[in-house]
Coordinates of C-alpha atoms and ligand atoms in Angstrom, one line a residue:
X28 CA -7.8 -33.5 72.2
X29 CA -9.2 -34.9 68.7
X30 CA -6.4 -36.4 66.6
X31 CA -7.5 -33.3 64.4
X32 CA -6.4 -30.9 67.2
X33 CA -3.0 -32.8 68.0
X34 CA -2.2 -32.4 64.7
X35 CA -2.3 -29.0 64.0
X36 CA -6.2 -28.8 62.9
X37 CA -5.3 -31.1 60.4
X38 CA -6.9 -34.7 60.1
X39 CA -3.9 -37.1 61.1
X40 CA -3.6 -39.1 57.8
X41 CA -2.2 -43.0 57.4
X42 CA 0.2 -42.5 54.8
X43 CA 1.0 -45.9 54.0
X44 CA -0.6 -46.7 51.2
X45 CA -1.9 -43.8 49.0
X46 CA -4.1 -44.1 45.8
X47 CA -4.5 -41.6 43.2
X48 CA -7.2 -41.8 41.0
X49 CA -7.4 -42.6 36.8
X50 CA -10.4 -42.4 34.9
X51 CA -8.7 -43.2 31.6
X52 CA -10.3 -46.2 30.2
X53 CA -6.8 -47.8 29.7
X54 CA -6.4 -47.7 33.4
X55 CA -10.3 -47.7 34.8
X56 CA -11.9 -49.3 32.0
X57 CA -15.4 -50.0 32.8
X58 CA -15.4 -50.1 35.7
X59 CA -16.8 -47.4 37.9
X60 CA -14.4 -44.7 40.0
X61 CA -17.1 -44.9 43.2
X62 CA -16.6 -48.1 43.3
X63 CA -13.0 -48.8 42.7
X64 CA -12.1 -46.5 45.4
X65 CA -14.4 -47.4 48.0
X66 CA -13.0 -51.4 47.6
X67 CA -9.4 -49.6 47.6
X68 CA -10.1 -47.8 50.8
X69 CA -11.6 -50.9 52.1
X70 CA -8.6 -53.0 51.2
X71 CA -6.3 -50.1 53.0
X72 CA -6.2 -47.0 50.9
X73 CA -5.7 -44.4 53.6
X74 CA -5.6 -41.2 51.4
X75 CA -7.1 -40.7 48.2
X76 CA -6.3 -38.0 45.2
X77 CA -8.5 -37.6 42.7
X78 CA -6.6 -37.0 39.7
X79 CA -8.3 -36.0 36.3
X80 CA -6.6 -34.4 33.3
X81 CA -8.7 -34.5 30.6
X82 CA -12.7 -33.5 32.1
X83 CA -15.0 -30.2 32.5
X84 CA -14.9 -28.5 35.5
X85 CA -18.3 -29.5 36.0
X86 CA -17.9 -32.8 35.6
X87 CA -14.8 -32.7 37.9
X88 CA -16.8 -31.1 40.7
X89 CA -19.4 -33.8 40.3
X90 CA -17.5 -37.1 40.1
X91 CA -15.0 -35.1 43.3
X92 CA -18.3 -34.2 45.2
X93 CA -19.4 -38.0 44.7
X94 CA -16.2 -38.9 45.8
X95 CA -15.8 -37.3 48.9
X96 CA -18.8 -38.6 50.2
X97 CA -17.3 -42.3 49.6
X98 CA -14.2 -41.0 51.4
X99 CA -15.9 -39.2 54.2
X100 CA -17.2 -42.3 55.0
X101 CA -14.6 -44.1 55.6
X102 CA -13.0 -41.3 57.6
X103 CA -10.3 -40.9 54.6
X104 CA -9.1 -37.3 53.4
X105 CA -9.5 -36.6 49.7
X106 CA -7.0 -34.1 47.8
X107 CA -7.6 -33.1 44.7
X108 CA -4.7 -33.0 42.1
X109 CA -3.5 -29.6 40.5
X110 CA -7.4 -28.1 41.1
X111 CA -7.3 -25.5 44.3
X112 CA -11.0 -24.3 43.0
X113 CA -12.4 -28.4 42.5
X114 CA -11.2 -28.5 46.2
X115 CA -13.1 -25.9 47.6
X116 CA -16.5 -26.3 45.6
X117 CA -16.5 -29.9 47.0
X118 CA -14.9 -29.1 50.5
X119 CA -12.0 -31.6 50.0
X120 CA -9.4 -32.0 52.9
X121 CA -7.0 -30.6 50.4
X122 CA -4.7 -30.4 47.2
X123 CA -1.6 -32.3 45.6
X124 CA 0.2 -30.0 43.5
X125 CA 3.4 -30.1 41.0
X126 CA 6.0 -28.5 39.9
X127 CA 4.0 -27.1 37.2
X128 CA 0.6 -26.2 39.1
X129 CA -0.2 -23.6 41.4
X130 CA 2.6 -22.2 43.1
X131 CA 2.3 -23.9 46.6
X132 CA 2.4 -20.5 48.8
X133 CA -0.3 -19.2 46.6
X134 CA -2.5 -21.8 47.4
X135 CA -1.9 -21.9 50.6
X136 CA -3.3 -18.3 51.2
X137 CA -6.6 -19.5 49.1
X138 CA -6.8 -22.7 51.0
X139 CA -5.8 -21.5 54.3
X140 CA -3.9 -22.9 57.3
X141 CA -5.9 -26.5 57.7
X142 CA -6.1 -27.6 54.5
X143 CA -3.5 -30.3 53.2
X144 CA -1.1 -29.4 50.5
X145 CA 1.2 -32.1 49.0
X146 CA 3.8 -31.0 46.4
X147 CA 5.9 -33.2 44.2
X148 CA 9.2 -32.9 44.2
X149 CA 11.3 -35.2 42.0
X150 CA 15.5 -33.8 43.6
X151 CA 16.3 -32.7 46.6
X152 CA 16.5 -28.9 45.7
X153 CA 12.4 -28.9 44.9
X154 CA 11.8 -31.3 48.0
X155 CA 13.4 -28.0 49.9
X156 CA 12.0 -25.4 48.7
X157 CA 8.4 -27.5 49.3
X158 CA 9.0 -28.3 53.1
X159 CA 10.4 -24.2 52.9
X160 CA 6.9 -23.1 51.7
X161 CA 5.1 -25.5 54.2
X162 CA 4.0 -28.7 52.4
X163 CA 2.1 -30.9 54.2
X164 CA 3.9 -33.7 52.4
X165 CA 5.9 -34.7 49.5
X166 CA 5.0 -37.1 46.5
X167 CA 8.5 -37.9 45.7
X168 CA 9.3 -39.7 42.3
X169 CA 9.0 -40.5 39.5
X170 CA 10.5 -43.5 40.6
X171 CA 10.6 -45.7 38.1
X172 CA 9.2 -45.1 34.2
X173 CA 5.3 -45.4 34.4
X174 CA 3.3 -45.9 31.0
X175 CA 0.6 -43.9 33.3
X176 CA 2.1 -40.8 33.3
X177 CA 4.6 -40.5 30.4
X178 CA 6.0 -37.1 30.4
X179 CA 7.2 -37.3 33.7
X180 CA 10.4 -35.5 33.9
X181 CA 12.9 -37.6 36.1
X182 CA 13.2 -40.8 36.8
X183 CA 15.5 -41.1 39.8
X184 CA 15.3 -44.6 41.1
X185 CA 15.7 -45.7 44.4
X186 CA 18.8 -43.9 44.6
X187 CA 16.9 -40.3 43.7
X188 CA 14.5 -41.2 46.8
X189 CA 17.0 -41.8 49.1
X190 CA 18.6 -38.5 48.0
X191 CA 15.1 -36.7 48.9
X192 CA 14.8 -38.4 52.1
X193 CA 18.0 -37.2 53.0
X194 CA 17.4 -33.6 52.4
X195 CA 13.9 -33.7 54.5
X196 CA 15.6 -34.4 57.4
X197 CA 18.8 -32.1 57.9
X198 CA 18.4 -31.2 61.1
X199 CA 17.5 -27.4 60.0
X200 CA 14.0 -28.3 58.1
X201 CA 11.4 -30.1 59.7
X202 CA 10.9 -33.3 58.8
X203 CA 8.0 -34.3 56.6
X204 CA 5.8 -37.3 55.2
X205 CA 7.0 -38.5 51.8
X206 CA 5.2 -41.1 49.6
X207 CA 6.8 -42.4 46.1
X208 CA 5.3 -43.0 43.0
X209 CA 6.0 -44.2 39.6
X210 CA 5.9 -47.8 38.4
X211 CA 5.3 -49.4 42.2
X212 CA 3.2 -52.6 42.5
X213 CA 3.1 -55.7 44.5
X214 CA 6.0 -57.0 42.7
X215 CA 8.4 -54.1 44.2
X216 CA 6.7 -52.3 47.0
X217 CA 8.8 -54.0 49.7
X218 CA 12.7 -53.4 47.8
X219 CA 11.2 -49.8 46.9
X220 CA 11.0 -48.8 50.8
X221 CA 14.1 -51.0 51.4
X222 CA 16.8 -49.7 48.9
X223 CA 15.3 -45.7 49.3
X224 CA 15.6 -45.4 53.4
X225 CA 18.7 -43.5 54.0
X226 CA 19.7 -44.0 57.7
X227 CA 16.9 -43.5 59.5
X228 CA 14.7 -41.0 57.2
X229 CA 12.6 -44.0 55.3
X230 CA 9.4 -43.4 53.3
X231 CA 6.1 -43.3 54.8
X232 CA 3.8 -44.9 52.4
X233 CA 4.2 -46.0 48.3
X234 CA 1.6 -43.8 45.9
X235 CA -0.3 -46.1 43.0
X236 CA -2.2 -45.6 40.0
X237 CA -2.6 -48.6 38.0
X238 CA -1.5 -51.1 40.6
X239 CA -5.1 -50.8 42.4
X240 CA -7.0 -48.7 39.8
X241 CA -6.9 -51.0 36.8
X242 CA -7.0 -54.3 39.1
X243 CA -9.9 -56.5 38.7
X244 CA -10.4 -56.7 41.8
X245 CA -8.9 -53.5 43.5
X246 CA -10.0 -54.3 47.0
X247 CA -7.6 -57.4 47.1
X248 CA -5.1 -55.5 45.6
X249 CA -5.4 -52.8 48.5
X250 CA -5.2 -55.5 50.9
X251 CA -1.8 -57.1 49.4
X252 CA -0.1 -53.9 49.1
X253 CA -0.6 -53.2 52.2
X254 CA 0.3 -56.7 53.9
X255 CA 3.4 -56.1 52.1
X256 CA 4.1 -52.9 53.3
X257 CA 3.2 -53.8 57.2
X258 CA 4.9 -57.0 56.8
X259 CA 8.2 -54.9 56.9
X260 CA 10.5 -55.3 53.8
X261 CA 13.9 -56.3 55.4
X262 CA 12.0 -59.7 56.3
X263 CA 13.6 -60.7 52.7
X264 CA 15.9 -57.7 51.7
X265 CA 17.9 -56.8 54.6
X266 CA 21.4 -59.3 55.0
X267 CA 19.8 -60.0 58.7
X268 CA 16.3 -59.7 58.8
X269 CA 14.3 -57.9 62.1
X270 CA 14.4 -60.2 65.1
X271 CA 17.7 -61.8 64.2
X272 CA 20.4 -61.0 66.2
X273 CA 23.7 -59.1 64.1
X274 CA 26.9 -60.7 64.8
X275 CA 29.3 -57.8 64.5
X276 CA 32.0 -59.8 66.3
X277 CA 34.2 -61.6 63.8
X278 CA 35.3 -64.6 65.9
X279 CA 31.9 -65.2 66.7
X280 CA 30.8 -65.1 62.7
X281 CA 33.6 -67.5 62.1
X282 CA 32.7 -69.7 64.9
X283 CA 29.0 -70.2 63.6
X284 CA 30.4 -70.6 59.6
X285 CA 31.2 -74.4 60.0
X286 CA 27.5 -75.0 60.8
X287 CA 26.5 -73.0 58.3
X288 CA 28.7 -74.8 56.3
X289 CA 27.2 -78.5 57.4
X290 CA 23.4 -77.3 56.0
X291 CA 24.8 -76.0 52.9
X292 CA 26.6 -79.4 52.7
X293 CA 24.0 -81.9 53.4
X294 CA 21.0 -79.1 52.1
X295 CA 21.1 -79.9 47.9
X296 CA 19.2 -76.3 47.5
X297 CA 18.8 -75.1 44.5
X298 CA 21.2 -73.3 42.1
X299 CA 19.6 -71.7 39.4
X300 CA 22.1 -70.1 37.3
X301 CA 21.4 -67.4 34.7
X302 CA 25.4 -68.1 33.7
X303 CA 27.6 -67.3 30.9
X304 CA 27.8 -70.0 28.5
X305 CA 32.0 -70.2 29.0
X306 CA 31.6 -71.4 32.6
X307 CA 28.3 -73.5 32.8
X308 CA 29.7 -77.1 33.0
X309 CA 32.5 -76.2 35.7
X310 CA 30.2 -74.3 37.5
X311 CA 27.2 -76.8 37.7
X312 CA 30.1 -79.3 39.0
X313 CA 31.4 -76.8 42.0
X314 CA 27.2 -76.3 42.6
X315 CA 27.2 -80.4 43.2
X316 CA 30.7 -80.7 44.9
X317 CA 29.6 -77.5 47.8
X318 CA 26.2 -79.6 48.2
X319 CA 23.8 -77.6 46.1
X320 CA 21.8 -78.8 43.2
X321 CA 22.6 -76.6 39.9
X322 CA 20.3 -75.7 37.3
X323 CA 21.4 -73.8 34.3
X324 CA 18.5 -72.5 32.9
X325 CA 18.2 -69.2 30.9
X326 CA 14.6 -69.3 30.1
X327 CA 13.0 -66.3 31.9
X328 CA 9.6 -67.7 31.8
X329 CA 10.3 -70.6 33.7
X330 CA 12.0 -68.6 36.2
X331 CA 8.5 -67.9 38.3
X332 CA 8.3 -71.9 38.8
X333 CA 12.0 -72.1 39.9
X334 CA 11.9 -69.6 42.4
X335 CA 9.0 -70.9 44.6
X336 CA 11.4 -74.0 45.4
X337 CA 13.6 -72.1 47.6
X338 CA 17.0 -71.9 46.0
X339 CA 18.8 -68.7 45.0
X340 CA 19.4 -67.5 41.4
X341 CA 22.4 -65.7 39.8
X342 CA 22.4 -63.5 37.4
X343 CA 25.7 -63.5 35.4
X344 CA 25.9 -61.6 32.7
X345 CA 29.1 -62.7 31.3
X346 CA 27.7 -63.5 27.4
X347 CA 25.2 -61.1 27.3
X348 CA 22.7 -60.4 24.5
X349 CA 19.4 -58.3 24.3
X350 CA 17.6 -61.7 24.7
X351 CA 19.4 -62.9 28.1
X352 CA 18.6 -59.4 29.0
X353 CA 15.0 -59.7 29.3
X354 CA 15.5 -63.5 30.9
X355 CA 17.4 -61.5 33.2
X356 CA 14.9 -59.1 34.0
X357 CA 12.3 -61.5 34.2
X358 CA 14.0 -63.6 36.3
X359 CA 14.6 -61.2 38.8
X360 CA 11.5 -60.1 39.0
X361 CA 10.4 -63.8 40.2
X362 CA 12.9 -64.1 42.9
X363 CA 12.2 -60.7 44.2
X364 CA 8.4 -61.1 44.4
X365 CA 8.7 -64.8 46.9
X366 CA 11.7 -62.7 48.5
X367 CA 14.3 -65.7 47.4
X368 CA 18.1 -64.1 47.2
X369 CA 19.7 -63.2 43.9
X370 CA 23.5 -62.9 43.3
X371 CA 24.3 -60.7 40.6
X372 CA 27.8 -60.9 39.2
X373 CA 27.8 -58.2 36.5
X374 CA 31.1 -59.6 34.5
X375 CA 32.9 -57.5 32.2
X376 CA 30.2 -54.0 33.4
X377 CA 33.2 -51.8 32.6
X378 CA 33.9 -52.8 29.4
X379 CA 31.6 -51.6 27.0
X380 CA 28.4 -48.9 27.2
X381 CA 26.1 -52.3 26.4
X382 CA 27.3 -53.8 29.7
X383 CA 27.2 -50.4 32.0
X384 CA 23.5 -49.8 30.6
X385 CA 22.8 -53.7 31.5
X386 CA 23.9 -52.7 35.0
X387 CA 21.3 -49.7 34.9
X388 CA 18.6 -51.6 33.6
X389 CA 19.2 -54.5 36.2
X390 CA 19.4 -52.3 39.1
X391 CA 16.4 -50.5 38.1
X392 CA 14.2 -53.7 37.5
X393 CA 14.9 -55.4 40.7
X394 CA 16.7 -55.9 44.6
X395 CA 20.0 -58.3 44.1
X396 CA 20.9 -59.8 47.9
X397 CA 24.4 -59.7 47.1
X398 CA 26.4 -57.6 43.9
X399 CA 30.0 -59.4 43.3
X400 CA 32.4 -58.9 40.8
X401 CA 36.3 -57.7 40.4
X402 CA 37.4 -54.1 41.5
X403 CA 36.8 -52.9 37.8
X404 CA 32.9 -54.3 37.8
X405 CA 32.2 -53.1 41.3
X406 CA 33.4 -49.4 40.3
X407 CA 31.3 -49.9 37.2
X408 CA 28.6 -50.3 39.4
X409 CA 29.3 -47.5 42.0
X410 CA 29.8 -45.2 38.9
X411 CA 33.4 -44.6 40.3
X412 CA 35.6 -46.4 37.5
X413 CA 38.4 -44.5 36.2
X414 CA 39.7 -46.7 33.8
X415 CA 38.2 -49.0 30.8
X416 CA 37.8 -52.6 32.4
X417 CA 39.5 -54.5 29.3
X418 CA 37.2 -57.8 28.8
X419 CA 36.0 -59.7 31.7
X420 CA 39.4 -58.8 33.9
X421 CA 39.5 -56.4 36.3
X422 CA 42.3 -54.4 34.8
X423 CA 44.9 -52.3 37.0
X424 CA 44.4 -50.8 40.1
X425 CA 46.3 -48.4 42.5
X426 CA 43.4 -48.2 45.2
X427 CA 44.7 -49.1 48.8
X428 CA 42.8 -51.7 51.0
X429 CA 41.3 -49.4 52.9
X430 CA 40.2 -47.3 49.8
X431 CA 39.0 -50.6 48.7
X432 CA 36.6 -51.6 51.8
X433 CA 35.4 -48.4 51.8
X434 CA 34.2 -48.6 48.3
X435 CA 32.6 -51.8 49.0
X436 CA 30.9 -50.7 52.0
X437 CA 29.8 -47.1 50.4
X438 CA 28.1 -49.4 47.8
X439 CA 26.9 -51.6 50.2
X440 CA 25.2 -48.7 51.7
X441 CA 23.8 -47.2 49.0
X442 CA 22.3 -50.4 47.4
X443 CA 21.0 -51.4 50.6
X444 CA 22.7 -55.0 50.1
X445 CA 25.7 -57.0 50.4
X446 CA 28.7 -56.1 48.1
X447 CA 31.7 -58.5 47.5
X448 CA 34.5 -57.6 45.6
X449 CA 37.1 -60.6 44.8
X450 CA 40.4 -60.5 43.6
X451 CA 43.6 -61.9 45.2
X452 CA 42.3 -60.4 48.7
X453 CA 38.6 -60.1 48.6
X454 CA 36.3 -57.2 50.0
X455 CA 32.8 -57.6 51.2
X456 CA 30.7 -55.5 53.3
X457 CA 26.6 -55.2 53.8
X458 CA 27.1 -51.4 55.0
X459 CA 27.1 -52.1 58.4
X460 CA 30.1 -55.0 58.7
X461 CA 33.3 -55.1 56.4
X462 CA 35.3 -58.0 55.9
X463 CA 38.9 -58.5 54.1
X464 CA 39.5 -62.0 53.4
X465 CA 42.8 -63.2 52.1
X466 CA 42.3 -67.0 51.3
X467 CA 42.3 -68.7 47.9
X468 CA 44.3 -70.0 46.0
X469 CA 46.5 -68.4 42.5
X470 CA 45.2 -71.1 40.5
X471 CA 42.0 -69.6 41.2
X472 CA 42.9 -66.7 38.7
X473 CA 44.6 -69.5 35.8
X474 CA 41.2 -71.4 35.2
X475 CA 38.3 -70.1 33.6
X476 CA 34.9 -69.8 35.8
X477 CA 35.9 -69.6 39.6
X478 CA 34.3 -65.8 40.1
X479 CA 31.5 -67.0 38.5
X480 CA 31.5 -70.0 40.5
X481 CA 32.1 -68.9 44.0
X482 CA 28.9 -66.5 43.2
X483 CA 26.7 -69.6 42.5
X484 CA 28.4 -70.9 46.4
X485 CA 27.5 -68.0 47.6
X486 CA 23.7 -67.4 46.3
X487 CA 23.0 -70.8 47.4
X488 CA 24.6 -70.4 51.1
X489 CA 22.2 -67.2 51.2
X490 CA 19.4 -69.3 50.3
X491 CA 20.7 -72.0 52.9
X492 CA 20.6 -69.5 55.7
X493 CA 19.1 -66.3 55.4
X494 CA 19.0 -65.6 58.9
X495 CA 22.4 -63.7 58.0
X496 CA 23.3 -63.6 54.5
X497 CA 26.9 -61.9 55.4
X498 CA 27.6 -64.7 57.6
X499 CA 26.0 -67.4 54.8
X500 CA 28.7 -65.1 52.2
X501 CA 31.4 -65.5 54.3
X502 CA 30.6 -69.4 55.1
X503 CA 30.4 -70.0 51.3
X504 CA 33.6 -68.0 50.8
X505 CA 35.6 -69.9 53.3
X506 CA 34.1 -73.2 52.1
X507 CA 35.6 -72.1 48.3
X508 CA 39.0 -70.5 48.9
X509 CA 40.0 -73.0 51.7
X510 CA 39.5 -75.7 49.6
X511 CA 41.1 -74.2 46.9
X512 CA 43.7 -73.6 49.2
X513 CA 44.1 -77.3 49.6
X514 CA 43.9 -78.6 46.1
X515 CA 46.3 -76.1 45.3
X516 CA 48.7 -77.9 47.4
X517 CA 48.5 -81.1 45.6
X518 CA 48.2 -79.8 41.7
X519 CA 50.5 -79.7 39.3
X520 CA 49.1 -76.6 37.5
X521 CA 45.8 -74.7 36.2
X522 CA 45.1 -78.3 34.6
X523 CA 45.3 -80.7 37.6
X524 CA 44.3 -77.8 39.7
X525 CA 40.3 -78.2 38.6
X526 CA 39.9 -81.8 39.2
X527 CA 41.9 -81.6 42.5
X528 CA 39.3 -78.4 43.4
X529 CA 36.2 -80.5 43.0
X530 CA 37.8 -83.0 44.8
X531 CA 38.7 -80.9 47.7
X532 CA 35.3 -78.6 47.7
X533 CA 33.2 -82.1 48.7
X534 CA 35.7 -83.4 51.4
X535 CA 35.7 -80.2 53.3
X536 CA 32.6 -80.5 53.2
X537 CA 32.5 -84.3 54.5
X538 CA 34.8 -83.5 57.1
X539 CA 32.9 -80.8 58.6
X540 CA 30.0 -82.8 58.8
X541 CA 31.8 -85.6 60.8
X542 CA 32.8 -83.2 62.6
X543 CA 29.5 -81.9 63.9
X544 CA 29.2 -81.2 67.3
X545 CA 32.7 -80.8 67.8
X546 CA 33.0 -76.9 68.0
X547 CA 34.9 -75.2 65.5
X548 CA 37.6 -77.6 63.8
X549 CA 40.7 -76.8 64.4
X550 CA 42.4 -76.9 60.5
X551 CA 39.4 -74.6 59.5
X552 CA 40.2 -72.2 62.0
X553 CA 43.7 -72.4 61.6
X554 CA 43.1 -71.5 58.0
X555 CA 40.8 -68.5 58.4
X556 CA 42.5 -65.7 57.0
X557 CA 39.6 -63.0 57.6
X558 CA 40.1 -59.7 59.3
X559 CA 37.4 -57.0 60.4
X560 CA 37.7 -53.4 59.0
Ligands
3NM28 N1 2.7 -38.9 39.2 P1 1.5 -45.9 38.4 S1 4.1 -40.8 38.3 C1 0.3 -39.6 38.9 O1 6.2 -38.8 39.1 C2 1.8 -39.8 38.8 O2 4.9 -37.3 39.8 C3 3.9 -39.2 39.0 O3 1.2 -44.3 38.1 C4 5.1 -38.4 39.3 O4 1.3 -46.1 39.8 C5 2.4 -40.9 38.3 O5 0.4 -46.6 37.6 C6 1.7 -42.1 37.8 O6 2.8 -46.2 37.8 C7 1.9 -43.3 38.6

């Protein structure tokens, strides 16, 4: 049987990487269509749409009738966007139609049973009634805002995917190939099909425009699209990436965090903090006393160089402005395209409507390898919050611990990441393991900075060892709040308390690397307060 036959008279497509066509000279310039998608199917393309809003039917028939004959040769289908009687003058595999076009049953009978019809659906409810009226696939978006297509009508995110994925496979409709579009590039590919699987529905391939049709070189750009989609995303984005083993037992986590503790100790990684400017100094001197080298640096454009040297960044948007903003952005953008983690510690996000539309805007622009903050910043950023976060604190709460770990662990899921909540008891959970921890120390809360300090700890444990970034989070926590614990036995108050910290941050760390070798030291264990929900 041909691979036609086995699939239903249809040509069996590779969905993976899908380009649709622009002739616009923004997009195209001069350069020729022919040849742009020829390179682009030669660099990986494995479907092509031609798509063409503005030309005569004439000349659409022509350039599509050229361009099926590039795509033939390569054994590629070509659909033909909105135009069911372009596809049938030029004998095209098929048609991608919207919400807009030709109502999908309609062209179905014109087209008949073989030929491919893709709908786009941009919510669940269209994605059903698609697979209901027998699409062949879904182009599911728009993703993210696209100066390409402007009057797109949604823009739903990673979140909006996942929502779509869900409702293709229920159980009760069949399941169906879905591709996204809007805004994807080299830049996001791989945190695109990370953060929009749900379960086990994930997308099959990324749709571009501009990413391959107004490169210079669009066979190259082909080619690193599609290394990074093959090259599987959770190699940077998931908290343990493929091949690594997930320690679900907690005595066996807390057995491995003193060694994770040791390379953090003796490591002097990088720290580069994107900080509010109240906490800078103490923090840069907890980066030095845990065993990491700090860098404070707010300049987005040096961000690029900083994050090919194998540190973490945080993003703390404690002092925000418009300015730090776009650092923000810019800065996240570096660290996600070399796959370095980011910690971002979205202080005082439910205070004011310029802080919750930072927390859109971030979320948006990038993949952050751990979100911490207080209860009233994490519900700002699962949309839950009841109550007006007053300033920077976290502000009253009547949530039970297990309310709380399940809110950590829902956002955990939905962000596809690692969600820590601190507070007197702290919360963390990547989706799949939830922790409660209940060390620290109440000085902790009487000096200014430690939140935003333990996140710098933790963004450089990640970067330390990111064979498990919940273990590295819960190596850099214990590190923190046991020493804290121990300075808070010798201080005489909030004042003493700091030096005593710093003090106490480096000599855990000094012991445990005498003690390497030796198993699990007994204090540390005997300190652990960490339970498993
Ligand atoms: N359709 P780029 S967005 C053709 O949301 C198209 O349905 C969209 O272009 C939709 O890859 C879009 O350059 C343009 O962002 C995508």
């Amino acid at each position: 049987m041909s691979p036609q036959e086995a699939n239903g008279g249809k040509p069996s497509i590779d969905w993976s990487l899908y380009l649709v066509t622009d002739s616009t000279p923004a997009i195209l310039g001069d350069r020729d269509v022919l040849h742009v998608v020829d390179q682009a199917i030669q660099g990986g393309v494995g479907v092509v749409q031609y798509r063409e809003k503005h030309a005569d039917t004439g000349v659409m028939i022509d350039v599509a009738f050229k361009l099926h004959t590039v795509t033939q040769k390569h054994n590629v289908p070509l659909l033909i966007n909105d135009r069911v009687d372009v596809c049938m003058a030029v004998g095209a595999e098929g048609v991608h139609i919207g919400q807009d076009d030709m109502d999908i049953v309609r062209a179905r009978e014109i087209l008949g049973p073989h030929a491919i019809i893709g709908v786009t659906a941009s919510s669940p409810e269209e994605a059903a009634k698609a697979i209901k009226d027998g699409a062949d696939y879904l182009g599911i978006g728009t993703t993210f805002a696209t100066p390409t297509k402007t009057d797109t009508k949604h823009i739903i995110g990673t979140r909006g995917l996942q929502e779509i994925l869900r409702t293709c496979d229920t159980g009760t409709t069949k399941s169906i190939p879905c591709v996204a579009i809007g805004s994807i590039n080299a830049s996001n590919v791989q945190r695109v099909l990370h953060q929009s699987a749900s379960g086990s529905n994930r997308l099959n391939g990324i749709a571009v425009v501009s990413a391959i049709m107004a490169s210079p070189d669009p066979q190259a750009s082909a080619r690193t699209l599609r290394d990074l989609i093959e090259s599987g995303p959770e190699k940077f984005y998931a908290a343990v990436p493929p091949n690594k083993p997930i320690i679900t037992d907690l005595k066996t986590l807390i057995t491995h965090a003193p060694d994770v503790i040791r390379a953090h100790v003796s490591s002097g990684t990088l720290c580069h903090n994107m900080t509010n400017t109240v906490v800078q100094n103490f923090v840069a001197n907890v980066c030095l006393s845990t065993g990491s080298s700090p860098i404070m640096s707010e300049n987005g454009s040096e961000a690029a160089d900083l994050a090919k040297l194998g540190g973490a960044l945080v993003i703390n948007m404690g002092t925000i402005t418009p300015d730090k903003m776009d650092a923000y952005i810019e800065g996240t953008r570096a660290y996600n395209a070399v796959g370095a983690p980011i910690l971002f510690d979205p202080v005082g996000g439910g205070a004011t409507a310029v802080r919750r539309a930072a927390i859109e805007r971030l979320l948006t622009a990038g993949f952050f390898s751990v979100i911490k903050g207080n209860e009233g910043e994490i519900r700002a950023v699962a949309g839950s919050s009841t109550s007006q976060q007053r300033g920077v604190d976290s502000g009253p709460s009547d949530a039970t611990s297990g309310e709380k770990a399940q809110l950590v662990k829902t956002l955990a899921q939905r962000e596809h990441c690692i969600v820590l909540m601190t507070g007197q008891t702290d919360y963390m959970s990547d989706g799949t393991r939830t922790v409660v921890i209940r060390n620290g120390s109440r000085w902790l809360g009487k000096i200014t900075g430690s939140g935003c300090a333990l996140g710098a700890v933790v963004a450089s444990y990640m970067a330390v060892f990111p064979d498990d970034k919940f273990l590295a989070c819960l190596a850099g926590i214990l590190h923190f709040e046991i020493a804290a614990e121990s300075a808070g036995e010798y201080c005489s108050g909030p004042g003493t308390f700091v030096p005593a910290f710093l003090d106490s941050l480096d000599q855990l760390g000094q012991e445990m690397l005498k003690q390497e070798g030796l198993g699990l030291p007994g204090y540390f264990a005997s300190q652990v307060k960490v339970e498993m929900v």
